[in-house]
Short mmCIF file of C-alpha atoms and ligand atoms in Angstrom, two decimals:
data_model
loop_
_atom_site.label_atom_id
_atom_site.label_comp_id
_atom_site.label_asym_id
_atom_site.label_seq_id
_atom_site.Cartn_x
_atom_site.Cartn_y
_atom_site.Cartn_z
CA MET T 67 194.29 -42.95 9.53
CA ASP T 68 195.49 -46.28 10.16
CA ILE T 69 191.76 -47.74 10.70
CA SER T 70 188.24 -47.94 10.86
CA ILE T 71 186.48 -49.77 14.00
CA VAL T 72 182.93 -50.60 12.86
CA VAL T 73 180.88 -52.35 15.20
CA PRO T 74 177.31 -52.59 15.76
CA LEU T 75 175.35 -53.76 18.33
CA TYR T 76 171.61 -54.30 20.24
CA ASN T 77 171.58 -54.12 23.94
CA GLU T 78 175.55 -54.79 25.44
CA GLU T 79 175.47 -52.12 27.81
CA GLU T 80 177.34 -54.79 30.01
CA SER T 81 179.84 -55.09 27.07
CA LEU T 82 180.63 -51.91 25.88
CA PRO T 83 183.67 -50.82 28.47
CA GLU T 84 185.88 -53.43 28.72
CA LEU T 85 185.17 -53.66 24.65
CA GLU T 86 185.85 -49.81 23.72
CA ALA T 87 189.30 -50.40 26.62
CA TRP T 88 190.69 -53.21 24.44
CA ILE T 89 189.98 -52.05 21.30
CA ASP T 90 192.39 -48.85 22.42
CA ARG T 91 194.77 -50.10 24.42
CA VAL T 92 195.66 -52.71 21.24
CA MET T 93 195.32 -50.00 18.83
CA LYS T 94 197.73 -47.87 21.39
CA GLU T 95 200.19 -50.46 21.68
CA HIS T 96 201.24 -50.80 18.31
CA ALA T 97 200.18 -46.87 17.83
CA PHE T 98 197.64 -46.83 15.13
CA SER T 99 196.07 -44.35 13.90
CA TYR T 100 191.92 -45.49 14.81
CA GLU T 101 188.04 -44.30 14.27
CA LEU T 102 186.44 -46.97 16.23
CA ILE T 103 182.49 -46.73 14.76
CA MET T 104 179.99 -46.97 17.52
CA ILE T 105 176.34 -47.74 16.02
CA ASP T 106 173.32 -47.92 18.42
CA ASP T 107 170.95 -50.60 16.87
CA GLY T 108 167.32 -49.64 19.11
CA SER T 109 169.16 -50.17 22.31
CA THR T 110 166.69 -50.85 25.03
CA ASP T 111 168.86 -50.73 27.34
CA SER T 112 171.07 -48.57 28.60
CA SER T 113 173.78 -48.94 25.40
CA TRP T 114 172.81 -45.84 23.52
CA LYS T 115 174.12 -44.13 27.15
CA VAL T 116 177.51 -45.58 27.36
CA VAL T 117 178.22 -44.99 24.14
CA GLU T 118 177.93 -41.46 25.17
CA GLU T 119 179.52 -41.80 28.33
CA LEU T 120 183.02 -42.93 26.14
CA SER T 121 183.00 -41.00 23.51
CA GLU T 122 183.53 -37.63 25.80
CA LYS T 123 186.52 -39.68 27.09
CA ASN T 124 188.00 -40.92 23.37
CA LYS T 125 187.91 -38.71 20.70
CA ASN T 126 188.79 -41.37 18.35
CA ILE T 127 184.99 -42.86 19.13
CA ARG T 128 181.98 -41.56 16.76
CA ALA T 129 178.45 -43.35 16.86
CA LEU T 130 174.59 -42.93 16.65
CA LYS T 131 171.96 -45.26 16.42
CA PHE T 132 169.03 -45.84 14.66
CA GLN T 133 165.22 -45.19 15.85
CA ARG T 134 164.46 -48.75 16.55
CA ASN T 135 166.42 -51.74 15.68
CA TYR T 136 166.62 -52.35 11.75
CA GLY T 137 169.58 -55.67 11.74
CA LYS T 138 173.26 -56.21 12.74
CA SER T 139 173.07 -56.08 8.28
CA ALA T 140 171.84 -52.33 8.56
CA ALA T 141 174.36 -51.34 11.07
CA LEU T 142 177.26 -52.69 9.03
CA ASN T 143 175.76 -50.65 5.99
CA VAL T 144 176.06 -47.22 8.09
CA GLY T 145 179.83 -48.44 9.98
CA PHE T 146 180.85 -49.00 6.13
CA GLU T 147 179.75 -45.56 4.94
CA ALA T 148 180.58 -43.63 7.69
CA ALA T 149 185.06 -45.79 7.70
CA GLN T 150 187.21 -42.83 6.78
CA ALA T 151 189.99 -45.63 7.23
CA ASN T 152 191.63 -47.46 4.12
CA VAL T 153 191.98 -51.20 6.57
CA VAL T 154 187.50 -51.32 7.40
CA ILE T 155 187.75 -54.28 10.52
CA THR T 156 184.25 -55.22 12.08
CA MET T 157 183.67 -56.62 15.11
CA ASP T 158 180.66 -57.73 16.92
CA ALA T 159 180.40 -55.84 20.63
CA ASP T 160 179.96 -58.72 23.00
CA LEU T 161 184.17 -59.68 23.28
CA GLN T 162 183.49 -62.64 21.89
CA ASP T 163 185.76 -61.39 19.25
CA SER T 164 189.43 -60.87 20.75
CA PRO T 165 190.85 -57.25 19.08
CA ASP T 166 194.20 -58.74 20.07
CA GLU T 167 193.54 -59.59 16.53
CA VAL T 168 193.38 -56.42 14.69
CA PRO T 169 196.44 -55.94 14.00
CA GLU T 170 197.50 -59.23 12.04
CA LEU T 171 194.48 -59.05 10.49
CA TYR T 172 195.05 -54.96 9.30
CA ARG T 173 199.10 -56.90 8.18
CA MET T 174 196.83 -59.48 6.11
CA ILE T 175 195.57 -56.46 4.46
CA MET T 176 198.52 -53.87 3.86
CA GLU T 177 201.00 -56.64 3.29
CA GLU T 178 199.56 -60.45 1.94
CA LYS T 179 197.13 -58.08 -0.47
CA TYR T 180 193.56 -59.12 0.75
CA ASP T 181 190.27 -57.84 -0.21
CA LEU T 182 188.55 -60.45 3.03
CA VAL T 183 190.07 -61.51 5.48
CA SER T 184 187.53 -63.47 7.54
CA GLY T 185 187.85 -64.32 10.78
CA TRP T 186 187.66 -68.77 11.85
CA LYS T 187 186.44 -69.11 14.59
CA LYS T 188 187.63 -72.51 14.44
CA LYS T 189 187.31 -72.96 18.01
CA ARG T 190 184.58 -71.73 19.19
CA ASN T 191 182.89 -71.04 22.16
CA ASP T 192 179.35 -71.48 21.10
CA PRO T 193 176.61 -73.85 22.07
CA LEU T 194 175.87 -76.44 20.12
CA SER T 195 172.16 -76.12 19.10
CA LYS T 196 175.00 -73.34 17.19
CA ARG T 197 178.10 -75.16 15.73
CA VAL T 198 176.96 -78.38 14.49
CA PRO T 199 173.58 -75.66 12.13
CA SER T 200 176.70 -73.25 11.66
CA ARG T 201 179.09 -76.58 10.11
CA VAL T 202 176.50 -77.87 7.42
CA TYR T 203 175.30 -74.17 6.62
CA ASN T 204 179.45 -73.11 5.99
CA TYR T 205 179.53 -76.42 4.23
CA LEU T 206 176.51 -75.47 1.58
CA VAL T 207 177.71 -72.43 1.04
CA ARG T 208 181.37 -73.56 0.97
CA SER T 209 180.23 -75.88 -2.56
CA LEU T 210 177.32 -72.76 -4.07
CA THR T 211 180.25 -70.18 -4.35
CA LYS T 212 183.29 -71.84 -4.31
CA ILE T 213 184.55 -70.04 -1.60
CA LYS T 214 186.88 -71.28 0.27
CA LEU T 215 186.48 -69.52 3.55
CA HIS T 216 185.11 -72.73 7.04
CA ASP T 217 182.98 -69.71 8.76
CA PHE T 218 181.47 -66.93 6.63
CA ASN T 219 179.39 -65.99 9.53
CA CYS T 220 182.64 -64.34 11.74
CA GLY T 221 181.60 -61.07 12.87
CA LEU T 222 185.19 -60.33 12.85
CA LYS T 223 186.70 -59.14 9.40
CA ALA T 224 188.91 -56.41 7.80
CA TYR T 225 188.26 -55.08 3.68
CA ARG T 226 189.60 -53.18 1.40
CA ARG T 227 187.93 -50.15 1.84
CA PRO T 228 186.48 -49.99 -1.71
CA VAL T 229 185.22 -53.87 -0.69
CA VAL T 230 183.24 -52.11 1.93
CA LYS T 231 182.32 -48.63 -0.15
CA SER T 232 181.18 -51.16 -3.35
CA VAL T 233 179.31 -54.49 -0.62
CA GLN T 234 175.09 -53.20 0.16
CA VAL T 235 174.34 -55.09 3.00
CA HIS T 236 170.51 -55.15 3.86
CA GLY T 237 168.31 -57.22 5.44
CA ASP T 238 169.84 -60.82 6.71
CA LEU T 239 173.31 -59.95 4.87
CA HIS T 240 175.64 -59.70 6.81
CA ARG T 241 175.87 -62.85 7.04
CA TYR T 242 177.06 -63.05 3.21
CA ILE T 243 179.48 -60.09 2.61
CA PRO T 244 182.55 -62.58 1.27
CA VAL T 245 179.77 -63.84 -1.37
CA LEU T 246 179.00 -59.64 -2.11
CA ALA T 247 182.88 -58.62 -1.80
CA LYS T 248 183.14 -61.49 -4.56
CA ILE T 249 180.14 -60.55 -6.67
CA ALA T 250 180.95 -57.34 -6.90
CA GLY T 251 184.83 -58.74 -8.20
CA PHE T 252 186.40 -59.04 -5.26
CA LYS T 253 188.64 -62.34 -5.39
CA ARG T 254 191.89 -62.54 -3.22
CA ILE T 255 189.72 -63.40 0.00
CA GLY T 256 191.37 -64.91 2.76
CA GLU T 257 190.86 -66.04 6.69
CA LYS T 258 192.29 -65.96 9.37
CA VAL T 259 191.63 -68.29 12.53
CA VAL T 260 190.76 -66.33 15.26
CA GLN T 261 190.48 -66.23 19.10
CA HIS T 262 186.55 -66.63 20.33
CA ASN T 263 185.12 -66.25 23.63
CA ALA T 264 182.06 -67.50 25.59
CA ARG T 265 179.26 -64.10 25.25
CA LYS T 266 179.71 -63.36 28.59
CA TYR T 267 177.29 -60.55 29.31
CA GLY T 268 174.08 -60.25 27.49
CA VAL T 269 171.81 -62.60 25.51
CA SER T 270 173.12 -63.90 21.89
CA LYS T 271 170.77 -61.90 19.44
CA PHE T 272 169.94 -64.57 16.74
CA GLY T 273 167.33 -67.66 17.71
CA LEU T 274 166.75 -70.53 14.97
CA GLY T 275 165.83 -68.01 12.98
CA ARG T 276 169.20 -67.82 11.02
CA ALA T 277 168.56 -70.74 9.28
CA ARG T 278 166.08 -68.90 6.77
CA GLY T 279 168.98 -66.93 6.52
CA MET T 280 169.52 -69.98 3.97
CA PHE T 281 166.97 -68.14 1.36
CA ASP T 282 169.74 -65.65 1.52
CA LEU T 283 170.90 -67.53 -0.65
CA VAL T 284 169.48 -68.12 -2.90
CA THR T 285 168.73 -64.51 -3.23
CA LEU T 286 172.22 -64.09 -3.84
CA ALA T 287 173.00 -66.74 -6.97
CA PHE T 288 170.37 -65.34 -8.24
CA ILE T 289 171.47 -61.11 -8.76
CA GLY T 290 174.79 -62.57 -8.72
CA ARG T 291 173.76 -64.55 -11.94
CA PHE T 292 171.09 -61.61 -12.90
CA GLY T 293 170.50 -58.64 -10.68
CA ARG T 294 171.74 -56.42 -14.12
CA LYS T 295 170.06 -58.13 -16.81
CA PRO T 296 166.64 -59.75 -15.32
CA MET T 297 166.04 -59.90 -18.58
CA HIS T 298 167.81 -63.30 -19.04
CA PHE T 299 166.66 -64.79 -17.05
CA PHE T 300 162.41 -64.46 -17.57
CA GLY T 301 163.26 -62.94 -21.37
CA THR T 302 164.90 -66.99 -21.10
CA LEU T 303 161.97 -68.32 -19.40
CA GLY T 304 159.49 -66.64 -20.72
CA THR T 305 160.15 -67.94 -24.24
CA LEU T 306 160.46 -71.26 -23.50
CA PHE T 307 157.03 -70.86 -21.85
CA LEU T 308 156.08 -69.24 -24.49
CA PHE T 309 156.86 -71.10 -27.24
CA LEU T 310 155.41 -73.86 -25.75
CA GLY T 311 151.31 -73.04 -25.62
CA VAL T 312 152.14 -71.26 -29.04
CA VAL T 313 153.34 -74.97 -30.60
CA ILE T 314 150.48 -76.95 -28.58
CA LEU T 315 148.14 -74.04 -29.65
CA ILE T 316 149.03 -74.27 -33.98
CA TYR T 317 148.54 -78.37 -33.39
CA LEU T 318 145.43 -78.18 -31.94
CA SER T 319 144.11 -76.02 -34.77
CA ILE T 320 145.44 -78.46 -37.47
CA ALA T 321 144.66 -81.40 -36.01
CA LYS T 322 140.70 -79.06 -36.05
CA LEU T 323 141.07 -78.28 -39.58
CA LEU T 324 142.52 -81.27 -40.61
CA TYR T 325 140.08 -83.76 -38.74
CA GLN T 326 137.35 -82.19 -38.24
CA GLU T 327 137.46 -82.72 -34.78
CA TYR T 328 134.73 -81.28 -32.63
CA GLY T 329 135.60 -78.75 -30.10
CA ILE T 330 138.85 -78.24 -29.61
CA ALA T 331 137.81 -76.83 -25.98
CA ASP T 332 137.13 -80.52 -24.84
CA ARG T 333 140.56 -81.18 -24.71
CA PRO T 334 142.52 -80.80 -21.68
CA LEU T 335 146.37 -80.13 -23.53
CA PHE T 336 144.09 -75.93 -24.69
CA TYR T 337 143.70 -75.72 -21.55
CA PHE T 338 147.69 -76.18 -21.45
CA GLY T 339 147.84 -74.51 -23.63
CA ILE T 340 146.31 -71.27 -22.64
CA LEU T 341 148.21 -71.12 -19.24
CA THR T 342 150.95 -71.74 -20.87
CA LEU T 343 150.81 -68.23 -23.64
CA ILE T 344 149.23 -66.42 -19.98
CA VAL T 345 152.94 -67.45 -18.08
CA GLY T 346 154.87 -66.55 -21.02
CA SER T 347 153.65 -63.14 -21.06
CA GLN T 348 153.84 -63.30 -17.85
CA LEU T 349 157.63 -63.69 -16.86
CA PHE T 350 158.01 -61.56 -20.27
CA LEU T 351 156.21 -58.38 -18.34
CA SER T 352 158.00 -59.51 -15.14
CA GLY T 353 161.66 -59.14 -17.14
CA PHE T 354 160.91 -55.16 -18.70
CA LEU T 355 160.24 -54.12 -15.29
CA ALA T 356 162.82 -55.84 -13.39
CA GLU T 357 165.31 -53.98 -16.18
CA MET T 358 163.33 -50.90 -15.76
CA ILE T 359 164.16 -51.08 -11.86
CA VAL T 360 167.59 -52.17 -13.03
CA ARG T 361 167.62 -49.23 -14.86
CA ASN T 362 165.93 -46.52 -12.52
CA ASN T 363 168.70 -47.42 -9.07
CA GLN T 364 171.56 -46.20 -8.22
CA ASP T 365 172.94 -48.69 -6.23
CA ASN T 366 172.34 -50.55 -9.14
CA ASN T 367 174.43 -49.47 -11.79
CA GLN T 368 177.99 -48.02 -9.53
CA TYR T 369 180.45 -49.86 -10.72
CA VAL T 370 183.76 -50.29 -8.73
CA ILE T 371 186.90 -48.38 -10.31
CA GLU T 372 190.35 -50.10 -9.68
CA LYS T 373 192.59 -48.13 -11.59
CA ILE T 374 192.66 -45.46 -13.88
CA VAL T 375 195.47 -43.06 -15.49
CA ASN T 376 194.75 -39.61 -16.69
CA PRO T 377 191.23 -39.45 -14.61
CA THR T 378 188.53 -37.04 -15.66
CA GLU T 379 187.72 -34.25 -13.85
CA LYS T 380 184.40 -36.18 -12.58
CA ASN T 381 186.31 -39.46 -12.13
CA ARG T 382 189.08 -37.50 -9.56
CA SER T 383 186.26 -36.76 -6.79
N1 UDP M 459 173.81 -57.56 16.39
C1 UDP M 459 172.80 -56.16 16.29
N2 UDP M 459 171.76 -55.57 16.01
C2 UDP M 459 170.89 -56.91 15.75
C3 UDP M 459 171.06 -58.25 16.46
C4 UDP M 459 172.37 -58.61 16.55
O1 UDP M 459 173.91 -54.90 16.05
O2 UDP M 459 169.81 -56.60 15.92
C5 UDP M 459 174.70 -56.57 17.28
C6 UDP M 459 174.50 -57.40 18.28
O3 UDP M 459 174.73 -56.77 19.55
C7 UDP M 459 176.39 -58.63 18.42
C8 UDP M 459 176.42 -58.50 17.02
O4 UDP M 459 176.00 -57.56 16.33
O5 UDP M 459 177.56 -57.11 18.46
C9 UDP M 459 176.35 -59.94 16.77
O6 UDP M 459 174.93 -61.04 17.53
P1 UDP M 459 175.32 -62.07 18.69
O7 UDP M 459 176.82 -61.72 19.47
O8 UDP M 459 173.30 -61.32 19.36
O9 UDP M 459 175.09 -63.35 17.68
P2 UDP M 459 175.89 -64.84 18.17
O10 UDP M 459 177.71 -64.47 18.65
O11 UDP M 459 174.73 -64.88 18.87
O12 UDP M 459 175.57 -65.15 16.57
MG1 MG M 460 178.02 -63.07 19.93
#
């Protein structure tokens, strides 16, 4: 199989038939073998019924429906797990992304050897209230991550298979897949200007709440640096606090002994010393707990093996 197309959808009943027909036409024109993986993210309209009907006539469709709305990231994650082809392409269901871009995206992965190619909605058909925050957001992520993309949040993206098998998208992290890919060690990240259409049917599923996605960037920065060694973060901070506390209390004790100062506890510094000791030991404790969580977490112990010679029985599977 050449291509897996992953489509997360939430209440997109009107768009689906056109989307399926369009994808199928492009795939046939270019003689690609493909699978179309549709993930119904708990739609409350008749999307799932439409998907079932489409899958009757198009046997390339594989689909599943969530019990409730878990969010785009969850849908993508499940789609990534299911994908079988060597090139995986994600696309929104609302016809804003054009299936005509797929062949070129495929070529960039196969021939130009990109790990990930992100669409760039250069001419964007969205309201201004969306375009302006998006610009700011993209600028911020670009400068923080040093990944040279204009449009991180484009739904249309192409991946080499190992990339989707190694990134875990949950919460709202779908906006940061290129960042996750970079953290996982995939450096060849490219960009392609893509056609972007105005939403034809239905409504946008993301409101102003998307601004909260900024917090995810903090999480990512943390995970990227300390995700596998949290003690390096908590331990360093904890040591600083403990050290400060110990110095303060020793100083107070000496002052008391030498100068017969009355009542250490009358000095504000005393309380500050105690406080830093407590904070310091709490930080250490958090560090230990975090280390144990990392140790017990299967996902964190998966490493992406790029190449191998003389594989053992275990590696081969
Ligand atoms: N989507 C989803 N789950 C959600 C929200 C959205 O699967 O909880 C899908 C939606 O059906 C669409 C894609 O994610 O296929 C992008 O959503 P939308 O077009 O509303 O986002 P926008 O283009 O407005 O940024
Ligand atoms: Mg859209």
